[in-house]
Amino acid sequence: MGPACSFLSMPVRMFMYMLLFIVMRVSVLIVVLQFGKLERVEVGGTKGKNLTSAIKQVHADFLTAQEKFRQITYDVMDVGAPGFEADFHTFREVVRELEHRLGALIMQAFDDCTTLSSTFKLLESFEGLLERDAIAAEVAKKHKDMVDSFAADVAEVHELFMSNKAWPVLSKNAPPHSGAVQWVRGLMERLQEPMGKLQSMDASVQEMPAFKAAQHSYEAVMAEMQQYEKALVQDWCSQVDTTSESKLHQPLLQFHEDSTADLPLLAVNFDPALVRLLRETKYFLLLKIEVPGSASDIFQHADKYRQQIASLDLMVTLYNKLQRTILPVERPLVSAKLDAAEPALQRGLEELVWANDGIDTYIKETLEIVKELDGILTTIKDNVANTLDLLRTFERNLMFDRKEGKVYTFDELSDSSASLISQRHNEMRDAGKEIGKLLSSSNRVLKVSKASPAWKAYVDYVSDMVISGFASAITHTTQYLQQQLDPEILAKSGAGPLLEVELELATPDMVWKPELTGSAKGSLQALVQKWLMSFLEVGGLIKRLDTGEGSYAKELEEDYEVAAELDQVLGITLASIRSCEDFKGQYMKYDYLWKQDLNQTLQDFLEANGTKNADGSREDPPLSKFEEQIQKYKAIGQEVASLPGSATVGFIKISAKPLKSSLSTWASKWVYLFTRYLQDKVVNSIGELYSFMDGADSTLARKVLGEGGDEEGAEAPAQHAVEEDAEADSAEKKAAKQAEYRRALYDMLSCMRDVRKRSDRTDAMFDPLKDTAAMLHGFGIQLGDNVLKQLESAEFKWKGLKKKMLNRREQLAALQQAEAVEIRRQSDAFAERVDDYRK
């Protein structure tokens, strides 16, 4: 038996070995497939991010082990491979360790799930891996928790059902009965899905007492909710028969609840009960619930009713819009068409019901009538709206504009405003033509005679609209202009002045550039008045709509609001001009600077403050009087310099720099008038004195009769001179010589007389002249170096001249006496001849 048994056991051991060989290789393949699913697993919940990352790490570790196993060098299908078993056991140990890690992570995710549904979704994501022993053992620990969670859901659903079944939570626009059925079915579906999953789990779960208790509660709640659904359907079915037939025999139309005798409004009379029936039927059929035959019959015509209701809704909407929006001036224009529509609408109110045949034809015909009416009114109202839009553009596109913050010169402001006004006038002319076309379009649509009273009244209505639109354009422009002119508005907004003007001196007047007042072209007042007239001219840019001739200029001129706005602008302008004149007044007090004659004023000053000498000559005023005048005009110059060179008065920026410069120049002229007089006085006085002294010195140095001979000649000069010359000259030359000496004597005597005559006056002139020079120096006026030198040496030189004169007088005393004797002798001889002649 021994050898036989040994022979038989050899194939069995071989088979078992081969089987084990196959099982080990297949198990490796299964593990690879199962762990490969971890690559796509994403866990939700509060810990989802961390758990997902940990699961990815498990997968990465598995891939590492797999790669290591794949790196063996022998053929894994070789039965005799000696190292396979050891490598397989190593790989399996790694897998077991990963299974334990994965099981722990699944349990953490399980604990993080808040609902049973999320728990089942978590387990489904690990499908296949849950069958592994280590993971299955972990999941089995949570079966009781899952059953308890299901039991809690059953209790919660039952509570929701009991608390809301009287007033179930419906989705938006859901019908009451079918909506309630949909609501209760949602509750049942909430329990059916988890119950099915629990029942699909292994038998150990179903044997748990907790599961059996939960299953019992589940069946009771489901039965209760199914009964509730059945009751809802039965209740609705009982109402169908009482709703359908009677409601289909109501008129198509009815008066709207807001309708009055003066404002007849219509509404579609499709009973809300029929609407609810159609909606309930639709949703019950979608829920696969059988409906009564009467409801099914009505539902078959649901599309027809829907189309009819939509058409009737459109019709009554157009009709009600017409009634609400038609104006008294428009009603006579469409009265004939309104009268034609009334009988058709009356049929819908009294005769036709929903069960009648021919409803579609009636709706089509009546809707055409109402649409035509609506089209006409829409056209004329659109034309009016377009007219208003055209007119409103001029409320936005003003006839005056200012670049933000810009201060204009007069020419810039005049040119830019003229260009803009011209552009706006052209736009208004084009708008007037377009308005005429729109009115003609309305007439063509209405098909009424232009001579009819209704049409004339409508034209007057549009004309009033045009007048109002142009008036509004003017007032909007003037109001904007006021914002640029009114000082209070400018101060609040912080905006700068609009216009810059200059105040200049154009002798003999102080003038504005440009002029502020006056109607002449080029003045500010004329410019503003030109703007205002240009604004009013818009009334003449469009022909009258009623007559086709003339314009609306008169109506705009008589518009009180327009006139008030224009007056306001002009008033602000004139007030600012008056303020400018007030500013000018602070300079006008200096008008004497250029209006008074400088030379005449100087003469008056000299006469008023000088003194008259005994000989009739006049002495200049004291130096202090000159200083007063100079100081006075220097102070005036300082006052002028302290005046503002510019100012902002309302919308006007005044530049007074040219005027200040002129006034400063005039003040300097007055200072120069007096300083020049003193300067000339010093220069002329010193010059005249030196000229006199030079002449006197030359005269006193001349030779006279008897000088240059012997002592005898001194005793008898005339006779002795004749005797000396007798030998050398002829008698004629002697006589000429004698006459020349005699003239020299007389000249010296005259010179001495002149020195004595001016001695006192000249002696007193040096200190005043020096004081004058010092005062001029104090005022910054420098005399010439030559004049100053002469002034310093003048007194010394004068004293030398007087001394020389005294010496010369002593030298000529004898000659003077002898000449006096000779003159007396000649006089006596002449007297004797006269007496002889008389005898």
mmCIF file with all atom_site columns, C-alpha atoms in Angstrom, residues 153-166 168-169 183 187 190 225:
data_model
loop_
_atom_site.group_PDB
_atom_site.id
_atom_site.type_symbol
_atom_site.label_atom_id
_atom_site.label_alt_id
_atom_site.label_comp_id
_atom_site.label_asym_id
_atom_site.label_entity_id
_atom_site.label_seq_id
_atom_site.pdbx_PDB_ins_code
_atom_site.Cartn_x
_atom_site.Cartn_y
_atom_site.Cartn_z
_atom_site.occupancy
_atom_site.B_iso_or_equiv
_atom_site.pdbx_formal_charge
_atom_site.auth_seq_id
_atom_site.auth_comp_id
_atom_site.auth_asym_id
_atom_site.auth_atom_id
_atom_site.pdbx_PDB_model_num
ATOM 1  C CA . ASP A 1 153 ? -34.198 59.442 9.188  1.00 0.00 ? 153 ASP A CA 1
ATOM 2  C CA . VAL A 1 154 ? -37.473 57.480 9.314  1.00 0.00 ? 154 VAL A CA 1
ATOM 3  C CA . ALA A 1 155 ? -38.469 59.332 12.471 1.00 0.00 ? 155 ALA A CA 1
ATOM 4  C CA . GLU A 1 156 ? -37.474 62.700 10.979 1.00 0.00 ? 156 GLU A CA 1
ATOM 5  C CA . VAL A 1 157 ? -39.390 62.082 7.737  1.00 0.00 ? 157 VAL A CA 1
ATOM 6  C CA . HIS A 1 158 ? -42.446 61.004 9.724  1.00 0.00 ? 158 HIS A CA 1
ATOM 7  C CA . GLU A 1 159 ? -42.253 64.176 11.772 1.00 0.00 ? 159 GLU A CA 1
ATOM 8  C CA . LEU A 1 160 ? -41.942 66.315 8.628  1.00 0.00 ? 160 LEU A CA 1
ATOM 9  C CA . PHE A 1 161 ? -44.894 64.541 7.099  1.00 0.00 ? 161 PHE A CA 1
ATOM 10 C CA . MET A 1 162 ? -47.123 64.935 10.129 1.00 0.00 ? 162 MET A CA 1
ATOM 11 C CA . SER A 1 163 ? -46.274 68.599 10.668 1.00 0.00 ? 163 SER A CA 1
ATOM 12 C CA . ASN A 1 164 ? -46.680 69.674 7.014  1.00 0.00 ? 164 ASN A CA 1
ATOM 13 C CA . LYS A 1 165 ? -49.300 67.409 5.492  1.00 0.00 ? 165 LYS A CA 1
ATOM 14 C CA . ALA A 1 166 ? -52.036 69.967 6.079  1.00 0.00 ? 166 ALA A CA 1
ATOM 15 C CA . PRO A 1 168 ? -47.308 70.811 2.307  1.00 0.00 ? 168 PRO A CA 1
ATOM 16 C CA . VAL A 1 169 ? -44.246 72.659 1.031  1.00 0.00 ? 169 VAL A CA 1
ATOM 17 C CA . TRP A 1 183 ? -43.978 66.618 -2.030 1.00 0.00 ? 183 TRP A CA 1
ATOM 18 C CA . LEU A 1 187 ? -40.355 62.168 1.347  1.00 0.00 ? 187 LEU A CA 1
ATOM 19 C CA . ARG A 1 190 ? -35.805 59.896 0.783  1.00 0.00 ? 190 ARG A CA 1
ATOM 20 C CA . MET A 1 225 ? -47.769 58.503 3.195  1.00 0.00 ? 225 MET A CA 1
#
